[in-house]
Amino acid sequence: MINLESLRSNPALLKLDLYCKGIRMDDSCFIEEDGGRKIMRTRAGLGSGLEAILPGELWTNIPVSEPFAQSSPFTLHREKGKYMVRLEGADVMPVKLSPRPHWYDEATATGKPMTRIGTLQGTYLGVYQAKVCEYWTQKPMKTNCKFCSVGLNLGVDDADDKSVEEVMEVIRAARRESGITYVDFNTGHYTGDTYLDILEPYILRIKKELGLLVGVQTPPHRDLKRYDHLREIGVNRVSFCFEIFDRKIFEEICPGKHTEYGLDYYLEAIRYCATLGSKGPADEPWLANGEIIAGLEPAESSIAAIDWITSVGAVPTVCVFRPLVGTDLEDAAPPETEEMIPVFRRLYEACMERGLPIGVAPGIHVSLVMLPDECRALSDKRYLWQSAKLGVMKRVFGRQYERKLRRVEEQHAAAGAA
Ligand code: SF4
């Protein structure tokens, strides 16, 4: 049962409850004046809220702008310069604001605000690359996913044209000042499956000059061999958002994805990519993700999706449905936390049962979703051997990766000086 005591002792439960209920900001809060990040509508409609850090280094993005958040039992207060989450007036937990770096207030050499090129989602840099997803411009009728706000956002928070130089400039600033270790590219659907061709020049430059981890979230390319090539050039993560496992609801909520690719092809791409780990450069880790949105279908269906994704060796990414203002589903209700707990508990347990490498990547905290390892606190199962193994992997990989980053940066600097 969720009550004040359970929330006080479990930041992961609070993170989940805040996704579902949002928070009201008391007049005492001065987010930007206190060094916090401006509230932006970014990333496929999931990151509309307040970026904050709960105890236990749980980075989160709390809904504040949507109507449902206006009736939340949670409020945020500022006292003596510190922030506190309260539930119906009672203190629950202190939170920190996710720091706003200086580069958030700077422009590229071409004069674009850097935050229109990329934004921090927790501690990594997210870049929505290229023009608006074509489902938003399709004639005679738009076929965009009904929860999505990308077509509403572009031109507001995101620049629609981002050159390689501009993106590199922002990545360098984010690496220098925010210490990012990972860059995530996200595109919509484009006729001719051009998304991977568009992204490749950016990926090659990042790998050559900075060596950072890079992820790619696009529709599933018709030629699956293209993912072998991504693996070869050092991409570290491919993610396929099929969103919904229930076929009928998938068709209804994601009409563009249904007509263009179909659910089965999304699943095939995940299955295929999950096999590529042993094929590429040994010093570049590889992960295939299947992404779903919990709260748009019955919890049992989300759990079935998690079980399917993990069964093929991929890691699920599970978002909590957020009815964003301006989207087709803006009047829908967000999910109940009680329904979400079994889904996120299963996320952790399924990954541990399958021995998947969760929580290993260095320095990555994600604000838009509950990561599988963050859901440990929702389960009473203990996987001692697997936990110990993941702890060792995290330490070893973290050390190797830092060395590699230094080497790549030094080599690039030396090549520039020569
Ligand atoms: S594929 Fe769907 S979720 Fe992704 S950008 Fe297009 S409309 Fe939005």
Short mmCIF file of N, CA and C in Angstrom, two decimals, residues 120-178:
data_model
loop_
_atom_site.label_atom_id
_atom_site.label_comp_id
_atom_site.label_asym_id
_atom_site.label_seq_id
_atom_site.Cartn_x
_atom_site.Cartn_y
_atom_site.Cartn_z
N LEU A 120 19.67 18.03 -21.71
CA LEU A 120 20.00 16.95 -20.78
C LEU A 120 18.72 16.28 -20.32
N GLN A 121 18.72 14.95 -20.39
CA GLN A 121 17.61 14.17 -19.84
C GLN A 121 18.20 13.40 -18.68
N GLY A 122 18.23 14.02 -17.51
CA GLY A 122 19.01 13.43 -16.42
C GLY A 122 20.44 13.84 -16.65
N THR A 123 21.34 12.85 -16.86
CA THR A 123 22.76 13.18 -17.04
C THR A 123 23.28 12.87 -18.45
N TYR A 124 22.42 12.54 -19.38
CA TYR A 124 22.90 12.33 -20.74
C TYR A 124 22.30 13.39 -21.66
N LEU A 125 22.87 13.49 -22.86
CA LEU A 125 22.38 14.50 -23.81
C LEU A 125 21.43 13.84 -24.81
N GLY A 126 20.23 14.38 -24.93
CA GLY A 126 19.26 13.89 -25.90
C GLY A 126 19.16 14.86 -27.07
N VAL A 127 19.25 14.32 -28.29
CA VAL A 127 19.16 15.16 -29.49
C VAL A 127 18.05 14.60 -30.37
N TYR A 128 17.02 15.40 -30.61
CA TYR A 128 15.99 14.99 -31.58
C TYR A 128 16.45 15.52 -32.92
N GLN A 129 16.92 14.59 -33.76
CA GLN A 129 17.62 14.98 -34.97
C GLN A 129 16.67 15.12 -36.15
N ALA A 130 16.98 16.05 -37.00
CA ALA A 130 16.29 16.20 -38.29
C ALA A 130 14.85 16.70 -38.15
N LYS A 131 14.21 16.70 -39.31
CA LYS A 131 12.90 17.34 -39.39
C LYS A 131 11.82 16.54 -38.64
N VAL A 132 10.65 17.14 -38.60
CA VAL A 132 9.56 16.52 -37.84
C VAL A 132 9.17 15.16 -38.44
N CYS A 133 8.79 14.27 -37.58
CA CYS A 133 8.33 12.93 -37.99
C CYS A 133 7.21 13.08 -39.03
N GLU A 134 7.32 12.31 -40.12
CA GLU A 134 6.37 12.49 -41.23
C GLU A 134 4.95 12.03 -40.91
N TYR A 135 4.77 11.28 -39.84
CA TYR A 135 3.39 10.93 -39.47
C TYR A 135 2.59 12.20 -39.15
N TRP A 136 3.32 13.25 -38.75
CA TRP A 136 2.65 14.50 -38.39
C TRP A 136 2.24 15.32 -39.61
N THR A 137 2.85 15.02 -40.76
CA THR A 137 2.58 15.86 -41.94
C THR A 137 1.88 15.06 -43.04
N GLN A 138 1.52 13.81 -42.71
CA GLN A 138 0.94 12.93 -43.72
C GLN A 138 -0.42 13.47 -44.22
N LYS A 139 -0.66 13.30 -45.53
CA LYS A 139 -1.93 13.74 -46.12
C LYS A 139 -2.68 12.49 -46.60
N PRO A 140 -3.99 12.41 -46.60
CA PRO A 140 -4.89 13.49 -46.18
C PRO A 140 -5.04 13.60 -44.67
N MET A 141 -4.47 12.64 -43.92
CA MET A 141 -4.69 12.67 -42.47
C MET A 141 -3.41 12.39 -41.73
N LYS A 142 -3.14 13.12 -40.68
CA LYS A 142 -1.98 12.83 -39.83
C LYS A 142 -2.14 11.43 -39.25
N THR A 143 -1.01 10.73 -39.10
CA THR A 143 -1.09 9.40 -38.49
C THR A 143 -0.14 9.32 -37.29
N ASN A 144 0.10 10.47 -36.65
CA ASN A 144 1.02 10.50 -35.51
C ASN A 144 0.51 9.63 -34.37
N CYS A 145 1.44 9.20 -33.53
CA CYS A 145 1.07 8.45 -32.33
C CYS A 145 0.30 9.40 -31.42
N LYS A 146 -0.74 8.89 -30.80
CA LYS A 146 -1.68 9.81 -30.15
C LYS A 146 -1.17 10.42 -28.85
N PHE A 147 -0.14 9.85 -28.29
CA PHE A 147 0.41 10.41 -27.04
C PHE A 147 1.52 11.42 -27.33
N CYS A 148 1.93 11.51 -28.61
CA CYS A 148 3.18 12.20 -28.97
C CYS A 148 2.99 13.70 -29.14
N SER A 149 4.01 14.46 -28.75
CA SER A 149 3.94 15.92 -28.90
C SER A 149 5.05 16.46 -29.79
N VAL A 150 5.77 15.55 -30.48
CA VAL A 150 6.90 16.00 -31.29
C VAL A 150 6.49 17.05 -32.32
N GLY A 151 5.38 16.84 -32.98
CA GLY A 151 4.92 17.79 -34.00
C GLY A 151 4.47 19.11 -33.39
N LEU A 152 4.16 19.10 -32.11
CA LEU A 152 3.81 20.36 -31.43
C LEU A 152 5.06 21.08 -30.98
N ASN A 153 6.10 20.30 -30.66
CA ASN A 153 7.30 20.88 -30.05
C ASN A 153 8.25 21.52 -31.03
N LEU A 154 8.38 20.90 -32.21
CA LEU A 154 9.43 21.37 -33.10
C LEU A 154 9.22 22.83 -33.46
N GLY A 155 10.30 23.56 -33.46
CA GLY A 155 10.20 24.99 -33.72
C GLY A 155 9.92 25.76 -32.45
N VAL A 156 9.61 25.04 -31.37
CA VAL A 156 9.40 25.72 -30.09
C VAL A 156 10.65 25.50 -29.22
N ASP A 157 10.84 24.25 -28.82
CA ASP A 157 12.01 23.94 -28.00
C ASP A 157 13.16 23.35 -28.81
N ASP A 158 12.87 22.84 -30.00
CA ASP A 158 13.88 22.14 -30.79
C ASP A 158 14.10 22.87 -32.12
N ALA A 159 15.36 22.95 -32.55
CA ALA A 159 15.63 23.47 -33.89
C ALA A 159 15.38 22.35 -34.89
N ASP A 160 14.83 22.68 -36.08
CA ASP A 160 14.52 21.58 -37.00
C ASP A 160 15.67 21.27 -37.94
N ASP A 161 16.72 22.07 -37.90
CA ASP A 161 17.86 21.81 -38.76
C ASP A 161 19.12 21.93 -37.91
N LYS A 162 19.84 20.83 -37.74
CA LYS A 162 20.99 20.83 -36.84
C LYS A 162 22.18 20.26 -37.59
N SER A 163 23.16 21.10 -37.87
CA SER A 163 24.32 20.60 -38.61
C SER A 163 25.21 19.78 -37.69
N VAL A 164 26.12 19.00 -38.32
CA VAL A 164 27.05 18.20 -37.53
C VAL A 164 27.88 19.12 -36.63
N GLU A 165 28.32 20.26 -37.19
CA GLU A 165 29.15 21.19 -36.40
C GLU A 165 28.38 21.69 -35.18
N GLU A 166 27.13 22.05 -35.39
CA GLU A 166 26.32 22.56 -34.27
C GLU A 166 26.14 21.50 -33.18
N VAL A 167 25.84 20.30 -33.63
CA VAL A 167 25.63 19.23 -32.65
C VAL A 167 26.93 18.94 -31.90
N MET A 168 28.06 18.92 -32.63
CA MET A 168 29.35 18.66 -31.98
C MET A 168 29.68 19.76 -30.97
N GLU A 169 29.33 20.98 -31.31
CA GLU A 169 29.61 22.11 -30.41
C GLU A 169 28.85 21.93 -29.08
N VAL A 170 27.61 21.51 -29.20
CA VAL A 170 26.79 21.32 -27.99
C VAL A 170 27.27 20.09 -27.21
N ILE A 171 27.63 19.04 -27.91
CA ILE A 171 28.13 17.84 -27.22
C ILE A 171 29.41 18.18 -26.45
N ARG A 172 30.29 18.95 -27.08
CA ARG A 172 31.54 19.32 -26.39
C ARG A 172 31.23 20.13 -25.13
N ALA A 173 30.30 21.07 -25.26
CA ALA A 173 29.95 21.88 -24.08
C ALA A 173 29.36 20.99 -22.99
N ALA A 174 28.51 20.04 -23.38
CA ALA A 174 27.87 19.17 -22.39
C ALA A 174 28.88 18.20 -21.77
N ARG A 175 29.87 17.79 -22.54
CA ARG A 175 30.92 16.92 -22.01
C ARG A 175 31.80 17.70 -21.02
N ARG A 176 32.19 18.90 -21.46
CA ARG A 176 33.10 19.72 -20.65
C ARG A 176 32.44 20.12 -19.34
N GLU A 177 31.23 20.59 -19.43
CA GLU A 177 30.62 21.20 -18.26
C GLU A 177 29.72 20.26 -17.47
N SER A 178 29.02 19.37 -18.17
CA SER A 178 28.07 18.50 -17.47
C SER A 178 28.62 17.08 -17.34
#
